[in-house]
XYZ file of C-alpha atoms in Angstrom:
560
model
C -128.639 3.524 105.574
C -125.152 4.405 104.343
C -123.372 7.509 105.649
C -120.090 9.026 104.507
C -117.927 11.379 106.565
C -115.145 13.411 104.952
C -112.505 15.288 106.907
C -109.566 17.528 106.108
C -106.144 17.091 107.698
C -102.809 18.816 107.248
C -100.077 16.546 105.936
C -97.910 17.070 109.009
C -100.742 16.331 111.457
C -101.731 12.839 110.372
C -101.735 9.946 112.830
C -101.846 6.294 111.824
C -103.707 3.448 113.490
C -100.436 1.786 114.461
C -98.776 0.722 117.711
C -95.013 1.187 118.045
C -92.371 1.608 120.724
C -91.890 -0.991 123.447
C -93.108 0.377 126.764
C -95.340 3.053 125.285
C -98.617 3.412 127.216
C -101.919 2.142 125.794
C -104.963 4.237 126.731
C -108.673 3.707 126.335
C -110.275 7.137 126.009
C -113.803 8.484 125.725
C -116.907 6.889 127.195
C -117.169 4.033 129.652
C -117.669 0.483 128.391
C -121.027 -1.263 128.701
C -122.755 -4.324 127.355
C -124.351 -2.499 124.436
C -123.070 -3.597 121.076
C -121.704 -6.968 122.201
C -121.802 -9.136 119.078
C -122.791 -6.077 117.054
C -120.459 -7.139 114.256
C -121.769 -10.691 114.225
C -125.372 -9.478 114.488
C -124.729 -7.429 111.357
C -123.607 -10.674 109.709
C -126.782 -12.650 110.326
C -129.989 -13.034 108.389
C -132.774 -11.014 109.996
C -135.750 -13.051 111.121
C -138.715 -12.834 113.460
C -136.318 -13.649 116.316
C -133.991 -10.717 115.524
C -135.906 -8.416 117.884
C -134.486 -10.391 120.798
C -130.979 -9.321 119.761
C -131.603 -5.571 119.924
C -128.939 -5.153 122.668
C -126.427 -5.991 119.914
C -127.221 -2.616 118.356
C -124.927 0.138 119.599
C -126.275 3.338 121.145
C -124.557 6.533 120.007
C -124.177 9.876 121.781
C -123.334 12.629 119.264
C -122.391 15.227 121.892
C -119.906 12.912 123.595
C -118.590 11.989 120.157
C -117.905 15.666 119.463
C -116.013 15.993 122.747
C -113.973 12.905 121.885
C -113.128 14.274 118.443
C -111.925 17.573 119.879
C -109.869 15.911 122.616
C -108.304 13.505 120.113
C -107.351 16.338 117.777
C -105.818 18.207 120.701
C -103.493 15.378 121.771
C -102.447 14.966 118.140
C -101.688 18.676 117.852
C -99.704 18.543 121.094
C -97.630 15.633 119.682
C -98.559 13.239 122.466
C -99.624 10.340 120.243
C -97.861 7.453 118.500
C -101.027 5.894 117.066
C -104.777 5.959 117.461
C -107.766 3.906 116.316
C -111.472 4.160 116.969
C -113.212 1.196 118.561
C -115.651 -0.169 116.035
C -116.525 -3.780 115.297
C -115.399 -6.200 118.036
C -114.270 -3.318 120.257
C -111.046 -3.681 122.254
C -110.246 -7.095 120.787
C -110.131 -5.657 117.271
C -108.403 -2.330 117.912
C -105.598 -3.850 120.001
C -104.797 -6.622 117.527
C -105.060 -4.423 114.431
C -102.820 -1.686 115.817
C -100.308 -4.235 117.096
C -100.198 -6.152 113.821
C -99.571 -2.991 111.803
C -96.613 -2.109 114.010
C -95.370 -5.704 114.324
C -95.583 -5.406 118.104
C -97.707 -6.800 120.906
C -99.683 -5.411 123.841
C -100.185 -6.387 127.447
C -103.674 -5.232 128.475
C -105.266 -5.247 131.944
C -109.027 -5.352 131.429
C -109.600 -4.547 135.121
C -108.589 -0.958 134.327
C -111.166 -0.413 131.564
C -113.784 2.132 132.747
C -117.104 0.268 132.905
C -120.621 1.570 133.329
C -122.049 -1.858 134.202
C -121.065 -4.219 136.985
C -119.980 -7.819 136.685
C -118.767 -7.636 133.095
C -116.693 -10.638 132.074
C -113.467 -10.437 130.082
C -115.412 -11.756 127.109
C -117.957 -8.932 127.354
C -115.319 -6.236 127.833
C -113.339 -7.449 124.825
C -116.341 -7.582 122.484
C -118.304 -4.556 123.685
C -118.961 -2.083 120.892
C -119.975 0.806 123.133
C -119.613 3.970 121.119
C -117.429 7.065 121.586
C -114.252 5.180 122.497
C -110.728 5.245 121.058
C -107.575 3.246 121.653
C -104.554 5.534 121.937
C -100.892 4.568 122.018
C -99.244 7.527 123.690
C -95.636 8.588 123.972
C -93.840 7.302 127.045
C -93.493 10.085 129.594
C -96.513 11.999 128.249
C -99.126 10.064 130.227
C -100.059 12.950 132.536
C -100.461 15.354 129.627
C -102.752 12.932 127.799
C -104.917 12.491 130.890
C -105.092 16.244 131.423
C -106.440 16.866 127.929
C -109.232 14.329 128.307
C -110.076 15.514 131.818
C -110.540 18.991 130.366
C -113.108 17.561 127.947
C -114.749 15.547 130.778
C -113.807 12.203 129.240
C -112.142 9.042 130.501
C -108.456 8.526 129.669
C -107.173 5.418 131.414
C -103.906 3.629 130.787
C -104.855 -0.042 130.393
C -101.585 -1.512 129.174
C -98.220 -1.262 127.459
C -96.794 -1.949 124.024
C -94.569 -5.045 123.970
C -92.009 -6.181 121.420
C -92.936 -9.856 121.027
C -95.949 -9.514 118.695
C -98.282 -11.165 121.228
C -101.476 -9.534 122.515
C -102.259 -10.578 126.091
C -105.492 -9.828 127.927
C -105.684 -10.103 131.726
C -108.715 -9.973 134.016
C -108.859 -10.479 137.785
C -105.188 -11.388 137.810
C -105.638 -14.181 135.279
C -104.391 -14.394 131.695
C -107.598 -14.630 129.646
C -106.174 -14.423 126.120
C -102.758 -14.730 124.508
C -102.645 -14.584 120.718
C -100.214 -13.431 118.018
C -101.480 -10.053 116.839
C -101.238 -10.880 113.154
C -103.264 -14.080 113.562
C -106.497 -12.085 113.725
C -106.024 -9.566 110.914
C -106.343 -9.607 107.149
C -103.030 -10.485 105.568
C -101.960 -12.380 108.664
C -103.601 -15.501 110.009
C -107.209 -14.423 109.520
C -109.021 -16.701 107.046
C -109.888 -15.387 103.600
C -113.213 -16.676 102.353
C -113.386 -18.009 98.818
C -116.987 -19.068 98.598
C -118.943 -20.904 95.944
C -120.447 -18.708 93.239
C -123.324 -19.421 90.896
C -124.708 -17.130 88.224
C -128.314 -16.343 89.259
C -130.890 -18.033 87.046
C -133.033 -14.888 86.948
C -130.427 -13.300 84.663
C -131.478 -15.651 81.860
C -134.969 -14.199 82.067
C -134.055 -10.544 82.520
C -131.461 -10.558 79.735
C -134.036 -12.019 77.332
C -135.971 -8.741 77.521
C -136.870 -7.201 74.156
C -137.658 -3.495 74.271
C -139.803 -3.775 71.139
C -142.368 -5.549 73.323
C -142.907 -2.324 75.281
C -145.294 0.250 73.776
C -144.167 3.863 73.484
C -146.512 6.080 75.532
C -148.615 8.636 73.714
C -148.277 11.401 76.313
C -144.523 11.769 76.836
C -144.985 14.912 78.938
C -147.229 13.080 81.390
C -144.591 10.371 81.724
C -141.894 12.957 82.462
C -143.987 14.582 85.179
C -144.669 11.167 86.695
C -140.949 10.368 86.766
C -140.172 13.695 88.431
C -142.317 12.466 91.327
C -140.709 9.029 91.550
C -139.030 8.471 94.949
C -135.780 7.566 93.171
C -135.748 10.901 91.311
C -137.775 13.414 93.327
C -135.997 15.874 95.605
C -134.879 14.467 98.951
C -135.051 17.871 100.620
C -137.671 16.627 103.100
C -134.820 14.553 104.529
C -131.786 16.802 104.231
C -133.501 20.018 105.342
C -133.873 18.432 108.768
C -130.090 18.724 109.161
C -127.713 21.674 109.324
C -126.166 22.020 105.874
C -124.009 25.059 106.529
C -122.401 24.451 109.929
C -118.840 25.877 110.013
C -119.793 28.121 107.050
C -117.734 26.186 104.503
C -120.589 24.900 102.354
C -120.617 26.253 98.799
C -123.014 23.803 97.137
C -125.227 21.895 99.563
C -127.634 19.020 99.047
C -129.767 18.853 95.930
C -127.117 19.228 93.230
C -124.863 16.684 91.567
C -122.404 16.782 94.475
C -121.841 18.769 97.649
C -118.972 21.269 97.653
C -117.163 22.617 100.703
C -114.347 25.156 100.625
C -110.990 24.486 102.270
C -110.398 27.599 104.349
C -107.070 29.304 103.921
C -106.738 28.073 100.329
C -108.380 28.578 96.949
C -109.364 24.908 96.889
C -112.611 23.083 97.574
C -113.741 19.491 98.009
C -116.593 17.940 96.057
C -118.294 14.867 97.525
C -120.818 12.459 96.039
C -122.373 9.112 96.945
C -124.008 7.004 94.277
C -125.340 3.619 93.240
C -128.296 2.282 91.274
C -129.035 -1.123 92.789
C -131.299 -2.073 89.894
C -128.358 -1.882 87.490
C -126.255 -4.115 89.741
C -129.120 -6.595 90.062
C -129.373 -6.864 86.276
C -125.613 -6.902 85.628
C -123.471 -6.916 88.784
C -120.167 -6.089 87.106
C -121.425 -3.391 84.770
C -123.744 -1.961 87.412
C -120.841 -1.478 89.814
C -118.789 0.178 87.066
C -121.678 2.579 86.522
C -121.838 3.385 90.249
C -118.210 4.535 90.175
C -118.656 6.350 86.860
C -121.720 8.277 87.974
C -120.135 9.314 91.262
C -117.178 10.565 89.219
C -119.446 12.448 86.798
C -121.201 14.067 89.737
C -118.027 15.613 91.144
C -116.736 16.481 87.661
C -119.911 18.501 87.062
C -118.979 20.734 90.000
C -115.517 21.318 88.528
C -113.646 18.721 90.597
C -111.159 16.096 89.502
C -111.918 12.704 91.113
C -109.358 11.793 93.789
C -110.418 8.699 95.681
C -113.204 6.308 96.583
C -114.695 4.639 99.618
C -117.657 2.296 99.600
C -120.348 0.437 101.504
C -121.199 -2.863 99.850
C -124.789 -3.852 100.668
C -125.654 -7.423 99.724
C -127.682 -10.424 100.854
C -126.466 -13.665 102.413
C -122.984 -14.470 101.006
C -123.453 -18.158 101.810
C -125.925 -18.259 98.935
C -123.836 -18.823 95.782
C -125.990 -16.440 93.728
C -125.442 -13.613 96.205
C -121.711 -14.243 96.366
C -121.651 -14.165 92.561
C -123.208 -10.685 92.671
C -120.666 -9.589 95.261
C -117.656 -10.965 93.391
C -118.730 -9.484 90.052
C -119.536 -6.102 91.597
C -116.095 -5.923 93.218
C -114.506 -6.693 89.846
C -116.523 -3.942 88.176
C -115.613 -1.393 90.832
C -111.977 -2.358 90.518
C -111.908 -1.849 86.757
C -113.593 1.541 86.983
C -111.369 2.774 89.804
C -108.247 1.729 87.904
C -109.406 3.522 84.764
C -110.289 6.710 86.641
C -107.143 6.511 88.804
C -109.211 6.733 91.986
C -107.758 4.547 94.767
C -110.159 2.881 97.185
C -109.085 4.218 100.568
C -111.433 2.092 102.649
C -114.983 0.929 103.026
C -117.119 -1.749 104.590
C -119.400 -4.627 103.730
C -122.968 -5.124 104.903
C -124.127 -8.678 104.213
C -127.332 -10.513 105.135
C -129.628 -7.695 104.035
C -132.599 -9.990 103.557
C -136.083 -10.618 104.845
C -138.484 -13.518 104.246
C -139.316 -12.182 100.765
C -135.694 -12.115 99.598
C -132.524 -10.045 99.450
C -132.171 -6.339 98.755
C -130.852 -5.286 95.394
C -127.062 -5.653 95.447
C -126.043 -2.077 96.171
C -122.342 -1.159 96.277
C -122.683 2.486 97.288
C -119.734 4.554 96.111
C -118.507 7.581 98.022
C -116.196 9.685 95.872
C -114.201 12.810 96.696
C -112.901 15.260 94.112
C -110.682 18.343 94.324
C -111.461 21.748 92.861
C -108.160 23.592 92.501
C -109.733 27.061 92.389
C -113.103 27.987 93.865
C -113.781 30.266 90.897
C -114.322 27.083 88.873
C -117.148 25.764 91.066
C -119.978 24.996 88.657
C -123.706 24.691 89.495
C -126.021 22.040 88.059
C -129.031 24.233 87.300
C -129.573 26.550 84.340
C -128.373 30.079 85.084
C -129.442 32.811 82.659
C -131.901 33.293 79.833
C -130.201 33.050 76.473
C -127.574 30.522 77.579
C -126.934 27.800 75.003
C -127.704 24.191 75.974
C -125.428 21.371 74.798
C -125.641 17.601 75.071
C -122.236 16.018 75.599
C -122.136 12.298 74.828
C -124.323 10.049 72.725
C -127.980 9.042 73.057
C -128.533 5.329 72.493
C -131.597 3.291 71.609
C -132.111 1.577 74.973
C -134.679 1.637 77.758
C -133.525 -1.490 79.631
C -132.921 -1.176 83.385
C -134.316 2.367 83.388
C -136.427 4.114 85.996
C -138.926 4.709 83.193
C -139.250 0.989 82.443
C -139.604 0.120 86.135
C -141.943 2.954 87.153
C -144.150 3.410 84.095
C -144.278 -0.171 82.793
C -143.546 -2.106 85.990
C -140.709 -4.035 84.331
C -137.251 -4.637 85.831
C -135.406 -6.331 82.999
C -132.731 -6.088 80.352
C -129.046 -5.403 80.667
C -127.603 -2.486 82.626
C -127.151 0.616 80.433
C -124.294 1.083 78.007
C -121.004 2.209 79.525
C -117.499 2.570 78.109
C -114.870 3.448 80.718
C -112.488 4.949 78.160
C -115.264 7.229 76.892
C -116.142 8.158 80.466
C -112.553 9.206 81.196
C -112.340 11.184 77.959
C -115.566 12.999 78.807
C -114.456 13.698 82.389
C -111.241 15.291 81.162
C -113.107 17.246 78.496
C -115.706 18.653 80.877
C -113.003 19.689 83.341
C -111.059 21.401 80.546
C -114.174 23.362 79.576
C -114.818 24.346 83.192
C -111.180 25.298 83.826
C -111.338 27.519 80.738
C -114.288 29.388 82.262
C -116.638 28.370 79.449
C -119.291 26.399 81.375
C -122.161 28.111 83.196
C -123.863 24.914 84.355
C -123.150 21.189 84.200
C -125.421 18.269 85.076
C -124.888 14.575 84.453
C -127.611 12.411 82.901
C -128.579 9.440 85.044
C -131.865 8.157 86.506
C -134.761 9.105 84.249
C -132.581 9.939 81.277
C -132.135 13.120 79.272
C -135.592 14.601 79.811
C -135.357 14.277 83.596
C -131.886 15.851 83.568
C -133.182 18.802 81.540
C -136.206 19.196 83.807
C -133.939 19.163 86.862
C -131.730 21.822 85.278
C -134.810 24.044 85.027
C -135.594 23.902 88.742
C -132.370 23.380 90.733
C -130.663 26.638 89.774
C -130.800 29.903 91.677
C -134.274 30.450 90.198
C -136.625 28.296 88.094
C -136.323 28.889 84.348
C -137.514 27.110 81.224
C -135.760 25.943 78.092
C -136.564 25.207 74.473
C -134.925 21.940 73.393
C -134.659 20.305 69.982
C -133.377 16.729 69.608
C -132.717 14.936 66.318
C -131.637 11.386 67.171
C -133.499 8.721 65.173
C -134.252 6.322 68.019
C -137.367 5.323 69.965
C -138.962 8.366 71.548
C -138.964 6.830 75.014
C -135.311 5.811 74.615
C -134.459 9.357 73.543
C -136.166 10.967 76.509
C -135.895 8.329 79.251
C -133.070 5.942 78.289
C -130.205 5.892 80.776
C -127.133 5.350 78.582
C -124.063 6.450 80.491
C -121.423 9.039 79.647
C -123.726 12.020 79.009
C -123.851 15.571 80.342
C -126.064 18.628 79.923
C -123.843 21.724 79.707
C -124.611 25.386 79.117
C -122.478 28.296 78.037
C -123.112 31.989 77.483
C -124.204 32.836 73.944
C -121.130 35.003 73.351
C -118.848 32.137 74.477
C -120.339 29.576 72.100
C -117.514 29.708 69.552
C -114.776 29.220 72.152
C -116.835 26.487 73.810
C -117.225 24.495 70.599
C -113.547 24.954 69.712
C -112.483 23.565 73.106
C -114.832 20.609 72.629
C -113.253 19.854 69.263
C -109.777 19.964 70.799
C -110.812 17.111 73.094
C -112.552 15.130 70.345
C -115.861 14.985 72.214
C -119.263 14.123 70.754
C -121.544 17.100 71.295
C -124.851 18.533 70.071
C -126.254 22.018 70.484
C -129.800 21.223 71.560
C -131.452 24.422 72.746
C -131.571 27.650 74.680
C -132.479 28.626 78.243
C -135.429 30.957 78.760
C -139.093 31.438 79.619
C -141.121 29.448 82.101
C -141.888 26.422 79.929
C -139.791 23.365 79.134
C -140.325 22.129 75.589
C -138.680 19.087 74.019
C -139.432 18.799 70.308
C -143.197 18.536 69.879
C -143.470 15.822 72.510
C -143.145 17.659 75.816
C -144.494 21.035 76.891
C -144.538 21.500 80.650
C -144.840 24.564 82.846
C -141.751 24.895 85.004
C -143.837 25.618 88.157
C -145.597 22.263 87.663
C -142.250 20.475 87.354
C -140.993 22.321 90.432
C -144.034 21.423 92.525
C -143.959 17.754 91.567
C -140.220 17.362 92.102
C -140.009 19.102 95.468
C -143.251 17.894 97.064
C -143.603 14.276 95.908
C -141.468 12.613 98.584
C -143.012 14.535 101.464
C -146.516 13.722 100.211
C -145.596 10.053 99.877
C -144.132 9.844 103.380
C -147.093 11.608 104.953
C -149.752 9.615 103.089
């Protein structure tokens, strides 16, 4: 599972994960250190097998309440200006945080492991250094502020123990029981210093020869298009995930404007007119069929998602989920996917601020689909421009922005209805994507858009069906499409760079004029109203039936 956390910080209250200032105290704060999580990082970099159960102690155990206390205490010492630098203890625990912070500041540290609070007896220096016990931070405090730092953490009932000092020689030393246990140059263990950079063998997977030979003419077009649409609305990849997200508080702190279930989540920034839009996205099937293009699409769709809420994309993080990188075919997927992400991020001007890699996601039957999950954050300058995904009012005009193409390859339709995973990843043009992003934002900023929804898994018909049921109330639409392509490609093809937009009937002229100013390809395709969704003469579905299928399918599947 991939999780993304987004925070807000004032510019003058940021703290870097850097150690500076000879003689400054080094604290370990938070929970005590145990043996849980030792070799957690290396365990995450092994193939899982029948023997993996024996390594369960390598999995860390979290305590959310203690984590909350640690967050509050950390923010307090930052606000009180007691901190030089701070870093959480993640992979490889103390050994990683001390060397990384030292290397960034071009300093060293002298650490006494005897002083580390421990919740287990007899821990060796090796175990203390590699423990990945959760809810711990390494803090470099300001000299002379030691008592104040301890007082803050005591108030929050947390450990705050000075375990060492910053030194000026660039060497990290670890002592235990009066003996020097480790002495290494800080930069020898970090990326960009002495840490090795892997350049592994790559080999284009042979399966691509077979999948790329796919001919869509070999696939029959279904007779009952409406039945296919209803089936897709119940597919686990498309159906509502509310069974999952309704188990969590979506409105804590009362900042949520658009919660789960839309194109992206939106949270207001209190004290301003601004809001943040956040989306995570990736279609692993696309990346499997074309690693480079599939990764481009992951970035593009995440960007479209936040654009549909009225936000301009700002930056990206990621979690790259792949199989065993020692297999040349897997490393090929990884290398190509990174290249695709890089191209898309450069074109959209969205820097990658961080991320992680999860390798060895395999079992005896093979590797997972290569899945570079993209987390993207966008900024809405004025909350009045926040735009919903669902249809709003009867009589609103429905537009298709972007071009339908004659392709069904790599689609959810092809995989779910025909049981075929083949072909190339869908069409994408990064220049077109950027042009469309800017155009949609211009329309939203002008106050001309009542709803905006991007077209992705399941194609145009699924996007339209979703628009009918994810608004403030279910409502139908009458849609007319004129493209001369295969019917299943028209309704279920997943060509990129497409949006479903609506505007008020009396704003239609201004809407179209603004579209022309941005040289966008657009079609007026219908009108919102009634309780039936019709698409040409091929689909006539009652909105309550769509609603029931979409919102109940996942729960029924999980409980069956």
